[in-house]
Coordinates of C-alpha atoms in Angstrom, one line a residue:
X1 CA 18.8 -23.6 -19.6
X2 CA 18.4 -20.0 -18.6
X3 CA 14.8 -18.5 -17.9
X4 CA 12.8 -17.0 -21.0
X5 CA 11.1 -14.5 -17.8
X6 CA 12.1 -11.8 -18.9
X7 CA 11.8 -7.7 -17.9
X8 CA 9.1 -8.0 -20.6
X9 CA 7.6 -10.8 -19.7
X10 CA 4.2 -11.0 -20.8
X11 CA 4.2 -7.2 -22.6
X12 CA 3.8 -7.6 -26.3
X13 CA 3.5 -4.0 -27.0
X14 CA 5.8 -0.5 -26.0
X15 CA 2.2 0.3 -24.5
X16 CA 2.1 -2.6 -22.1
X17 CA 5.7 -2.0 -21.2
X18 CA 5.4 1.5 -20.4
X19 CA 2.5 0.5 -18.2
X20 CA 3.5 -2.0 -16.2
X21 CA 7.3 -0.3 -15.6
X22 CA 6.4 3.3 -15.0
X23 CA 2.8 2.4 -13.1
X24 CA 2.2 -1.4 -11.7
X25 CA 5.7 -2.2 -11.0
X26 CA 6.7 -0.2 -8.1
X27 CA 3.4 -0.6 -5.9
X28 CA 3.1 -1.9 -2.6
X29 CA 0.4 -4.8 -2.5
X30 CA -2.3 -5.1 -0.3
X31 CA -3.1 -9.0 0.0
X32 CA -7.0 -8.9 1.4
X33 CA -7.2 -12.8 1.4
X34 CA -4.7 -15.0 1.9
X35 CA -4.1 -18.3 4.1
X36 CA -1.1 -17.7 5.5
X37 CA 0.0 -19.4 8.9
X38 CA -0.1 -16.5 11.6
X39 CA 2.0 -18.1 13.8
X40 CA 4.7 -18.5 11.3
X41 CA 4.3 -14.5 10.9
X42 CA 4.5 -14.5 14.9
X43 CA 7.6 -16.6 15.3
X44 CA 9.4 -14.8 12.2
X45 CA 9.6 -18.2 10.9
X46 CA 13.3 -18.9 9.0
X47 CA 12.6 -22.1 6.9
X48 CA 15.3 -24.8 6.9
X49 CA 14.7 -25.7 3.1
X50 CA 12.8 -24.9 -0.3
X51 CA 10.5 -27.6 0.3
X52 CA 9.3 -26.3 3.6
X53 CA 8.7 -22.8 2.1
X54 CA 7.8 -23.4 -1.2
X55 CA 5.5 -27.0 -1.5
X56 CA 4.5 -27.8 2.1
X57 CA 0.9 -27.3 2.1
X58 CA 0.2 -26.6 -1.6
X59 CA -2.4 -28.0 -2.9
X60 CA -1.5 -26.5 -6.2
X61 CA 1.7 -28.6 -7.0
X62 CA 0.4 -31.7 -5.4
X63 CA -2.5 -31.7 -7.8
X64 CA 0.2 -31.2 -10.6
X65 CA 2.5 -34.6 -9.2
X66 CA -0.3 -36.7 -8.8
X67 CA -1.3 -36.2 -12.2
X68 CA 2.8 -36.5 -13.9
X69 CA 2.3 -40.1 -11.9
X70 CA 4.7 -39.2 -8.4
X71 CA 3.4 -41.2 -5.2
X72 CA 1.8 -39.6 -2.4
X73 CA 4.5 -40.3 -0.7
X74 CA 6.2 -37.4 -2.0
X75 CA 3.1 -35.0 -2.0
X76 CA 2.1 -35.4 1.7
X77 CA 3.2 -39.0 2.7
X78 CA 6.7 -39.8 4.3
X79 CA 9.2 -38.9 2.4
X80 CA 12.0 -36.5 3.0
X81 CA 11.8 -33.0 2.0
X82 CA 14.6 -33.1 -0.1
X83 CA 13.0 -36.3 -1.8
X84 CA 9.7 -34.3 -2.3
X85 CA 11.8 -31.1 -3.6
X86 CA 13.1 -33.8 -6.5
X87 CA 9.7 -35.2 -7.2
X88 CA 8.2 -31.5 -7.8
X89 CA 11.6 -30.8 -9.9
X90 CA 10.7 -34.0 -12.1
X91 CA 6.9 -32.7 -12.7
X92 CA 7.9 -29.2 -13.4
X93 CA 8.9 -29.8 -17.5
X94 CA 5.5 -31.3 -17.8
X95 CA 3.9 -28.5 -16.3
X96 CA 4.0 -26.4 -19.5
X97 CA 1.0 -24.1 -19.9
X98 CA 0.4 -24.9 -16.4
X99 CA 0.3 -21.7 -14.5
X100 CA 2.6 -23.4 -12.2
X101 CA 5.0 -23.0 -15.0
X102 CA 5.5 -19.5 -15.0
X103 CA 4.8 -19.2 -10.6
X104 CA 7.6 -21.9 -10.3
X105 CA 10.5 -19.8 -12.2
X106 CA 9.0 -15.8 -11.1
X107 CA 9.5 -16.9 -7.6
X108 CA 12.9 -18.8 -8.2
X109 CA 13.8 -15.7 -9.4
X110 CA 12.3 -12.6 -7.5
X111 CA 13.0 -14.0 -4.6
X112 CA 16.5 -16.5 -4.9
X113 CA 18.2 -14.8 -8.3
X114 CA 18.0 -17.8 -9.4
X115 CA 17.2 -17.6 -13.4
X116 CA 17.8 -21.4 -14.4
X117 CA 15.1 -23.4 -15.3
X118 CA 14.0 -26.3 -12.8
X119 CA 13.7 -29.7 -13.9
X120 CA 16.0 -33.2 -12.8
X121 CA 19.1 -31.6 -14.2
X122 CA 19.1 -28.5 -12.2
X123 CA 17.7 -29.4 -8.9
X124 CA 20.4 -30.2 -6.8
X125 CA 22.1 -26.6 -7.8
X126 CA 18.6 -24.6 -7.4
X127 CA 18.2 -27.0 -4.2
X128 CA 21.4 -25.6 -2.4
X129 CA 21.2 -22.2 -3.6
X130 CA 17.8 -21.1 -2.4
X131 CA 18.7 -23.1 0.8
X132 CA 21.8 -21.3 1.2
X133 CA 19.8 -17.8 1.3
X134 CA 16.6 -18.9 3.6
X135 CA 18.7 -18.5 6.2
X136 CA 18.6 -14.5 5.8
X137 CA 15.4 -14.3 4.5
X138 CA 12.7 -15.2 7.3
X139 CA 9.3 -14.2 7.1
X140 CA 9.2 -10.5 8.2
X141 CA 12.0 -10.1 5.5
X142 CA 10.0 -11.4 3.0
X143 CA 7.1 -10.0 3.3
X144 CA 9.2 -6.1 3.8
X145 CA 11.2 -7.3 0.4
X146 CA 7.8 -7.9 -1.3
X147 CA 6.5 -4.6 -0.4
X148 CA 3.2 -6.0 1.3
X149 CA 1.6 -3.0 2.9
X150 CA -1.1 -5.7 5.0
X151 CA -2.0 -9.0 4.9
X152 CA -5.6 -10.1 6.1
X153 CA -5.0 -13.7 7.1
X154 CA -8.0 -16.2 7.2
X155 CA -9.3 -17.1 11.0
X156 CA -12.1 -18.9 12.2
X157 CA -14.3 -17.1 14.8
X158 CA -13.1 -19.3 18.0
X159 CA -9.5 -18.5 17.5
X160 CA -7.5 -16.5 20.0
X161 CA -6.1 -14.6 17.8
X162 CA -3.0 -14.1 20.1
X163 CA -0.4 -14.6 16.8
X164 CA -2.2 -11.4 15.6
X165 CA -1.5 -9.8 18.5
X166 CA 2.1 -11.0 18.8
X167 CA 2.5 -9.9 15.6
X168 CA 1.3 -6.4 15.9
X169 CA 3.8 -6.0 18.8
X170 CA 7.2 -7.3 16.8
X171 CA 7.8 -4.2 15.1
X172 CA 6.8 -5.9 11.4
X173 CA 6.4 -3.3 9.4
X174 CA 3.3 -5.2 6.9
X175 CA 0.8 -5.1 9.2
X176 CA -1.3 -8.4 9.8
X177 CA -4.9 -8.1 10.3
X178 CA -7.8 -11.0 11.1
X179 CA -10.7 -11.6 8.3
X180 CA -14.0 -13.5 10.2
X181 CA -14.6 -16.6 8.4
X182 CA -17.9 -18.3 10.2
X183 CA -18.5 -21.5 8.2
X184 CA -18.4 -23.7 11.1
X185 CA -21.9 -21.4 12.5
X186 CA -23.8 -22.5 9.5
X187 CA -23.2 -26.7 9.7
X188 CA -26.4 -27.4 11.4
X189 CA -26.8 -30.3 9.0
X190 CA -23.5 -31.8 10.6
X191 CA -25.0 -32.0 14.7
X192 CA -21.7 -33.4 15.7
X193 CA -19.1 -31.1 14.3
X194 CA -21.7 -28.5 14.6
X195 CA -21.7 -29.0 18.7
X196 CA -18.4 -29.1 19.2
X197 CA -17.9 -26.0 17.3
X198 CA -20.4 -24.5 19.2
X199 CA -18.7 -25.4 22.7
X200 CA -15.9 -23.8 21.3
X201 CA -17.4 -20.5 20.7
X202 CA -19.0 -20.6 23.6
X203 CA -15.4 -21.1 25.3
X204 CA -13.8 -17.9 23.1
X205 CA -16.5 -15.5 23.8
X206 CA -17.6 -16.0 27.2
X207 CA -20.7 -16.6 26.6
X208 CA -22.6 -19.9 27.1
X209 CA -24.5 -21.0 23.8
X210 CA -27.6 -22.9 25.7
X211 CA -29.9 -20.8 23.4
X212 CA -29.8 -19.4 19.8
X213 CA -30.3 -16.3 21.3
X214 CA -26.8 -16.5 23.3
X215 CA -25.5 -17.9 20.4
X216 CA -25.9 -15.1 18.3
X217 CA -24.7 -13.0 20.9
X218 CA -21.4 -14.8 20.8
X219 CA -20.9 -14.5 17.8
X220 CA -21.4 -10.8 17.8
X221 CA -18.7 -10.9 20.5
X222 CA -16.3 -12.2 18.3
X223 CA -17.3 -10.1 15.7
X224 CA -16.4 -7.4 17.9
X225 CA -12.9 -8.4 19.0
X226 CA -12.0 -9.2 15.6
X227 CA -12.8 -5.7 14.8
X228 CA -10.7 -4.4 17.9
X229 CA -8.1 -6.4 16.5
X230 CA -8.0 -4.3 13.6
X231 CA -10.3 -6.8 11.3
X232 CA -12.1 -5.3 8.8
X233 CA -13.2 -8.1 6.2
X234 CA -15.7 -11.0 6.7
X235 CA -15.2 -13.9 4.4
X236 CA -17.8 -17.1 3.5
X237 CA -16.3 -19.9 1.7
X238 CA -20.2 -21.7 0.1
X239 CA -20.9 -24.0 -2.8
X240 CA -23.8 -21.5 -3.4
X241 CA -26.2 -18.9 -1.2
X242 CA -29.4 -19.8 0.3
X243 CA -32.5 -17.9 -0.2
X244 CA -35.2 -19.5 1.9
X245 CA -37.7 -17.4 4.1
X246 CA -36.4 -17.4 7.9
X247 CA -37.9 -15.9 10.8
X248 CA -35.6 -15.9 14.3
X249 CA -37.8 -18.4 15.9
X250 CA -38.0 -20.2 13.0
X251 CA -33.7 -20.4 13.1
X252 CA -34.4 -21.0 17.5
X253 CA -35.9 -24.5 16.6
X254 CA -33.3 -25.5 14.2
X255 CA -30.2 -24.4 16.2
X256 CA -32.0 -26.6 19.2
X257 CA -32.8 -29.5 17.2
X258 CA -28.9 -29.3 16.2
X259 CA -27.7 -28.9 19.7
X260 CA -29.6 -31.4 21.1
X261 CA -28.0 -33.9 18.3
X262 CA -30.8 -34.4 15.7
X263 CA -30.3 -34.5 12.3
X264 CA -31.5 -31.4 11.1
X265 CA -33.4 -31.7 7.0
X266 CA -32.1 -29.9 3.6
X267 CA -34.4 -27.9 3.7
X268 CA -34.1 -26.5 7.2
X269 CA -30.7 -26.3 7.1
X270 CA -31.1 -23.7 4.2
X271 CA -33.8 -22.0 6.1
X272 CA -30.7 -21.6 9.2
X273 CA -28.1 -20.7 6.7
X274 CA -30.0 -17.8 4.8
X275 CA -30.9 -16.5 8.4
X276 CA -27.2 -16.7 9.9
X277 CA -26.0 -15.2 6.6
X278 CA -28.2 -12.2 6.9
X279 CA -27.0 -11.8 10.7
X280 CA -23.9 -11.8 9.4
X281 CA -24.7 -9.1 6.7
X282 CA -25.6 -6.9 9.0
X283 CA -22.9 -6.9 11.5
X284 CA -20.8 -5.9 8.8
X285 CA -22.3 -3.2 7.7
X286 CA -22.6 -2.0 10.9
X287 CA -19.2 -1.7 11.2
X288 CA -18.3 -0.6 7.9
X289 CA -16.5 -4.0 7.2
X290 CA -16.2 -5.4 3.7
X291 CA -18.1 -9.3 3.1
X292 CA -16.1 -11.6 0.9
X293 CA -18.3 -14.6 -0.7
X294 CA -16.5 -17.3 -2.9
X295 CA -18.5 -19.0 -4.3
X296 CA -18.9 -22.6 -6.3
X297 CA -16.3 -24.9 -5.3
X298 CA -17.4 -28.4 -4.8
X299 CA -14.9 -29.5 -2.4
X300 CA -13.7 -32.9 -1.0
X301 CA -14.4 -34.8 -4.2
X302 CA -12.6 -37.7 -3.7
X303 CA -13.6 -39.8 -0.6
X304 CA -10.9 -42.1 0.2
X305 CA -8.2 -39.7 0.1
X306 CA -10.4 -36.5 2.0
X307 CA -10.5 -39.8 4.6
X308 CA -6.9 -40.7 4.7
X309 CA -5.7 -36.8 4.2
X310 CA -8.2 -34.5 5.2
X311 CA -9.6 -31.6 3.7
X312 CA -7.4 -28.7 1.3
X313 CA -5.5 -31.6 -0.1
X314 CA -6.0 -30.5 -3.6
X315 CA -9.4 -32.6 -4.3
X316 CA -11.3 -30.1 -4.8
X317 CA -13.0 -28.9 -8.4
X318 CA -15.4 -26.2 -9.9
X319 CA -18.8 -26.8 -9.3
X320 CA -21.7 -26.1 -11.4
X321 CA -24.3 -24.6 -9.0
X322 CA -27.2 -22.1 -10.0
X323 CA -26.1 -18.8 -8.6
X324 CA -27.8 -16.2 -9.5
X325 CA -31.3 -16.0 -8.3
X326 CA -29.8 -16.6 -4.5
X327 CA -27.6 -14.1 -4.7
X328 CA -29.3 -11.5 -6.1
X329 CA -31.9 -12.5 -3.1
X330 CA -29.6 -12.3 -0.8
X331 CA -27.9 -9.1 -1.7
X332 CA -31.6 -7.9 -1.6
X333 CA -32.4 -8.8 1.7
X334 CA -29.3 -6.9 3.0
X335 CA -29.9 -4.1 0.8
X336 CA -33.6 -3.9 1.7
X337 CA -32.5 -3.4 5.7
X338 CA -30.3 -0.4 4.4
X339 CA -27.6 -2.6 5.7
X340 CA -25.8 -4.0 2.6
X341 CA -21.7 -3.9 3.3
X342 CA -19.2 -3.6 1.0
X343 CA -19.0 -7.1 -1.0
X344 CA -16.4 -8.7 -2.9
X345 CA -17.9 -11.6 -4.8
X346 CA -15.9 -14.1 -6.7
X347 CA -16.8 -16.6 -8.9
X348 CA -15.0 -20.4 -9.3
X349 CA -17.1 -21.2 -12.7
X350 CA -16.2 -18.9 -15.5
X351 CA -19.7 -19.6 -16.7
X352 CA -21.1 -17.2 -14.1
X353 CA -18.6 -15.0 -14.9
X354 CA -20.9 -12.5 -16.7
X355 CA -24.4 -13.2 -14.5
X356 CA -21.5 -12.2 -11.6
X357 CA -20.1 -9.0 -13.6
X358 CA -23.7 -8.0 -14.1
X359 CA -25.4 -8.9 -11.0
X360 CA -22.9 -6.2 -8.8
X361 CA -24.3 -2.9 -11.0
X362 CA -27.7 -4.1 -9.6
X363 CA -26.8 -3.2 -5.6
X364 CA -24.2 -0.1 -6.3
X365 CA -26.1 2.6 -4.6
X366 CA -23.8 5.8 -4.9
X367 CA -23.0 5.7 -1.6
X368 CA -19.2 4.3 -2.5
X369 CA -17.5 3.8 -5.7
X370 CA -17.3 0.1 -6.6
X371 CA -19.0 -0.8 -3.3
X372 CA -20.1 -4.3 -4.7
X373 CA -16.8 -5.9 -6.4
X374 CA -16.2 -8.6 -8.7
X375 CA -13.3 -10.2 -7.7
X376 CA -10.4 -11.4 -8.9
X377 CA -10.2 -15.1 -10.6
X378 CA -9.8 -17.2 -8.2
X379 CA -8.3 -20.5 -6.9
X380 CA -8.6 -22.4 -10.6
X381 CA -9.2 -19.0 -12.2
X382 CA -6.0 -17.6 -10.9
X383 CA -3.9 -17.8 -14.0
X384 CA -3.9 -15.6 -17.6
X385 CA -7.1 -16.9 -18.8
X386 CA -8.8 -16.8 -16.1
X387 CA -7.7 -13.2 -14.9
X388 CA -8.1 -12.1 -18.9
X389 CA -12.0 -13.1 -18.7
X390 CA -12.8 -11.5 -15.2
X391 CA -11.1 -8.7 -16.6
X392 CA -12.8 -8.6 -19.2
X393 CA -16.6 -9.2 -18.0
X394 CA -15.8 -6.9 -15.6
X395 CA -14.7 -4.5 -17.9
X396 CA -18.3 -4.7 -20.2
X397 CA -20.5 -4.4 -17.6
X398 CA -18.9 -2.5 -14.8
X399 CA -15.8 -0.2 -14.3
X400 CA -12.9 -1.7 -14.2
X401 CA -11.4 1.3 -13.4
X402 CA -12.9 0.7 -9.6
X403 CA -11.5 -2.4 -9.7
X404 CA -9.8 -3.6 -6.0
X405 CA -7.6 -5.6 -7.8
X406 CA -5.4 -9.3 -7.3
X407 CA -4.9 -11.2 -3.9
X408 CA -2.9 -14.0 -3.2
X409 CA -5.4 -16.6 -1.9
X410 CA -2.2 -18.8 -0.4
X411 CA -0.2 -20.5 2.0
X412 CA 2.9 -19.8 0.7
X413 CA 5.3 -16.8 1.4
X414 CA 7.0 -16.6 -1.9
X415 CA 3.2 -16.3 -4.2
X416 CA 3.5 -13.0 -4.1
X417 CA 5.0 -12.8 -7.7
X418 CA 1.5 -13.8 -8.2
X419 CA 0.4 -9.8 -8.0
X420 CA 3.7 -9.2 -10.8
X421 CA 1.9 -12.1 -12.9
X422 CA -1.7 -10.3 -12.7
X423 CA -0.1 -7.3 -13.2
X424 CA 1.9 -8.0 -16.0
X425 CA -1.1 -9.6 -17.5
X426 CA -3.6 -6.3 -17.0
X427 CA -1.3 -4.1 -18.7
X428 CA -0.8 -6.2 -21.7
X429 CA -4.9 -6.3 -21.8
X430 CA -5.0 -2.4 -21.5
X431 CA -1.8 -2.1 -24.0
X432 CA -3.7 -4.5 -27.0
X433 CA -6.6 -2.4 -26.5
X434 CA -4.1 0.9 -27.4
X435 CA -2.7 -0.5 -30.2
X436 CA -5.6 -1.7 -31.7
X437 CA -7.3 1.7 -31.5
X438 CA -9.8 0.7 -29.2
X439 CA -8.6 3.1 -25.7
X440 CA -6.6 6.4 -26.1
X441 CA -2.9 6.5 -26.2
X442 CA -2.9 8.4 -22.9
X443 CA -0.7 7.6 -20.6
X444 CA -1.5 9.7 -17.2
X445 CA -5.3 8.5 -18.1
X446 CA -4.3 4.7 -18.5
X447 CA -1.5 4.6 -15.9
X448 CA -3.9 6.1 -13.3
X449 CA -6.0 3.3 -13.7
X450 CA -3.4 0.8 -13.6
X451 CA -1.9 2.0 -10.3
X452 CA -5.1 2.1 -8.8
X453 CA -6.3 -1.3 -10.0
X454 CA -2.9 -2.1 -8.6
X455 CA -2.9 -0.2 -5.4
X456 CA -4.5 2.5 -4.6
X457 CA -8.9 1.3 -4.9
X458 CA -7.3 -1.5 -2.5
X459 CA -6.1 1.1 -0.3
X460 CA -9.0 3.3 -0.3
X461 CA -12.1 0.7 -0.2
X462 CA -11.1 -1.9 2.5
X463 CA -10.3 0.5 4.8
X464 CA -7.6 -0.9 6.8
X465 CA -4.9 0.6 8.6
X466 CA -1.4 0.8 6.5
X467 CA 0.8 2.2 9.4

């Protein structure tokens, strides 16, 4: 059966067509958060098969097989990648409504021609036809065929970066920049992992962590070289902020009792984190960077298989945590030291959605429009839904018009029909809103925005270099 994704996918009115085709189509994407594997970008990896492209290392579709009853064995266990490919093939029919659905058959498509739908019946034809074109489409090629201006990869502070810098000498036209992810610098409630962490940073930066002092100073080193490397966001991956009243000799204690291997309390542990966090703050602002927090995922749910898998295996949910009187403290804090940065927050609980949407008018201080952003859905928000309500809180209580727009948040080098799908999906919003009276019928006013939203806020707010 042939694909029902058509050129009009999505648009249900002339106004949503005319949108998307003469003003969301042809931009270049800016993907500010991603997880993509630098040194796959270094290498200018060619992939042997559709599995190792398209499912190794996605969470996403795993999830998807468990649930349609398919063995671990074909998720991340032992079997081939062909007999993987077929397992995914046999769960994609009962993925209807799933956004995996739609994903599965734009990127058979945008990126392989490929317009038949997969299921049992057509694997072995979709199988050999994508794998018969990998072998001219490695990873610079896709990324220049997707028109990705940059890509901000994920990296944790102690990482050499030397991929990034391979990278920036191969010639690759989408340029590939480092985002500071410190996590690991807040776990002084896990002494062990904590410590050996620590040893590593104090191995990257030069600089030996005996004291917190030092340690702070590492990181700052980091920070640094990150930023000479061309980095310009910060990212924090938290269930929710802390708030708790810190002073630096307060945080000097803790960080000893953690180095020296004690188990560090709750409560202290928050008192560390909200101090580190507003260290943080500040070094970005300092340098003009832009602070991402995602917030409210309550990760590794399942014990026995985080044990026998590890971690980003796809057992993680939406949590349920109070967020809003710690943010708004913790924006606060930064904004009382004049030294607020640019902030992207995104929610995982739609339920926060309009605390989130209302919470960023409360720091925008006129130095920047849209300088505190609510960002796109993301991870289980990342589908029509999801993007529809963020749009849409967004839209009542802020300007959407400031919007930075959709990201990729993957692994994977063919999501990036993921911006086409967001897209797609705004300028049906903006075109049901035409037709029902509710915005002008003015095209130059409405198709500004939607290139923007698109393309150009991205371009202008983060800041980075586009070559």
């Amino acid at each position: 059966m042939k694909t029902f994704i058509t050129n009009d996918f999505l648009l249900q009115s002339e106004v949503a067509r005319e949108l998307y085709h003469n003003y969301a189509k042809e931009q270049p994407i800016i993907d500010y958060h991603c997880h993509l594997p630098p040194d796959q970008i270094a290498e200018n990896r060619t992939f042997e098969n559709l599995y190792q492209v398209w499912l190794a290392g996605d969470h996403y579709k795993w999830r998807a097989m468990r649930s349609n009853g398919i063995s671990e064995r074909y998720c991340t266990g032992e079997g081939s990648d062909r007999e993987k490919f077929d397992a995914f093939a046999k769960t994609v029919p009962k993925t209807l409504r799933n956004p995996l659905y739609h994903w599965t058959h734009l990127e058979l498509q945008r990126y392989f021609g490929i317009d038949d739908l997969l299921d049992e019946s057509s694997a072995d034809a979709i199988w050999n036809e994508a794998n018969s074109q990998l072998k001219d489409l490695p990873v610079h090629t896709l990324l220049e065929q997707s028109k990705v201006k940059a890509v901000c990869t994920t990296d944790d502070p102690v990482d050499s970066l030397e991929y990034h810098q391979q990278i920036k000498a191969s010639g690759l036209s989408t340029k590939v920049y480092p985002t500071f992810r410190p996590d690991k610098a807040l776990a002084v409630d896990q002494p062990e992992a904590f410590n050996a962490w620590t040893d590593k940073l104090s191995e990257a930066s030069g600089v030996d962590c005996g004291s917190f002092g030092s340690f702070l100073d590492a990181l700052k080193q980091r920070h640094d070289f990150f930023h000479e490397m061309g980095g310009r966001l910060s990212d924090h991956g938290l269930s929710a902020l802390d708030n708790e009243d810190c002073s630096e000799t307060e945080a000097a204690v803790i960080f000893d009792e953690a180095r020296a291997g004690r188990e560090v309390s709750p409560e202290k542990a928050a008192k560390f984190r909200t101090y580190l966090m507003v260290f943080f703050g500040h070094l970005d602002a300092e340098k003009g960077w832009t602070k991402q927090l995602h917030l409210g995922a309550l990760r590794n749910n399942n014990t026995r298989l985080l044990n026998e898998l590890g971690p980003d295996t796809g057992f993680d949910s939406i949590g349920d945590f109070p967020q809003g009187q710690a943010l708004s403290g913790y924006l606060d804090r930064l904004d009382s030291d004049n030294l607020l940065p640019k902030t992207v927050i995104y929610n995982l609980n739609p339920a926060d959605n309009y605390m989130m949407g209302a919470m960023i008018g409360n720091f925008q201080d006129g130095t920047l429009a849209g300088k505190i952003q609510f960002g796109s859905g993301w991870w289980f928000l990342d589908q029509k839904e999801g993007m529809e309500m963020q749009i849409n809180a967004l839209s009542n209580l802020g300007l959407l018009s400031r919007f930075v727009g959709m990201l990729t948040d993957s692994r994977s080098f063919l999501s990036y029909p993921r911006h086409e799908y967001f897209r797609r999906i705004l300028c049906n919003l903006i075109g049901k809103d035409v037709v029902n009276g509710e915005l002008p019928h003015d095209m130059d006013l409405l198709g500004g925005m939607v290139s923007d939203i698109c393309y150009g806020n991205a371009k202008d707010y983060f800041g980075l270099e586009l070559g």
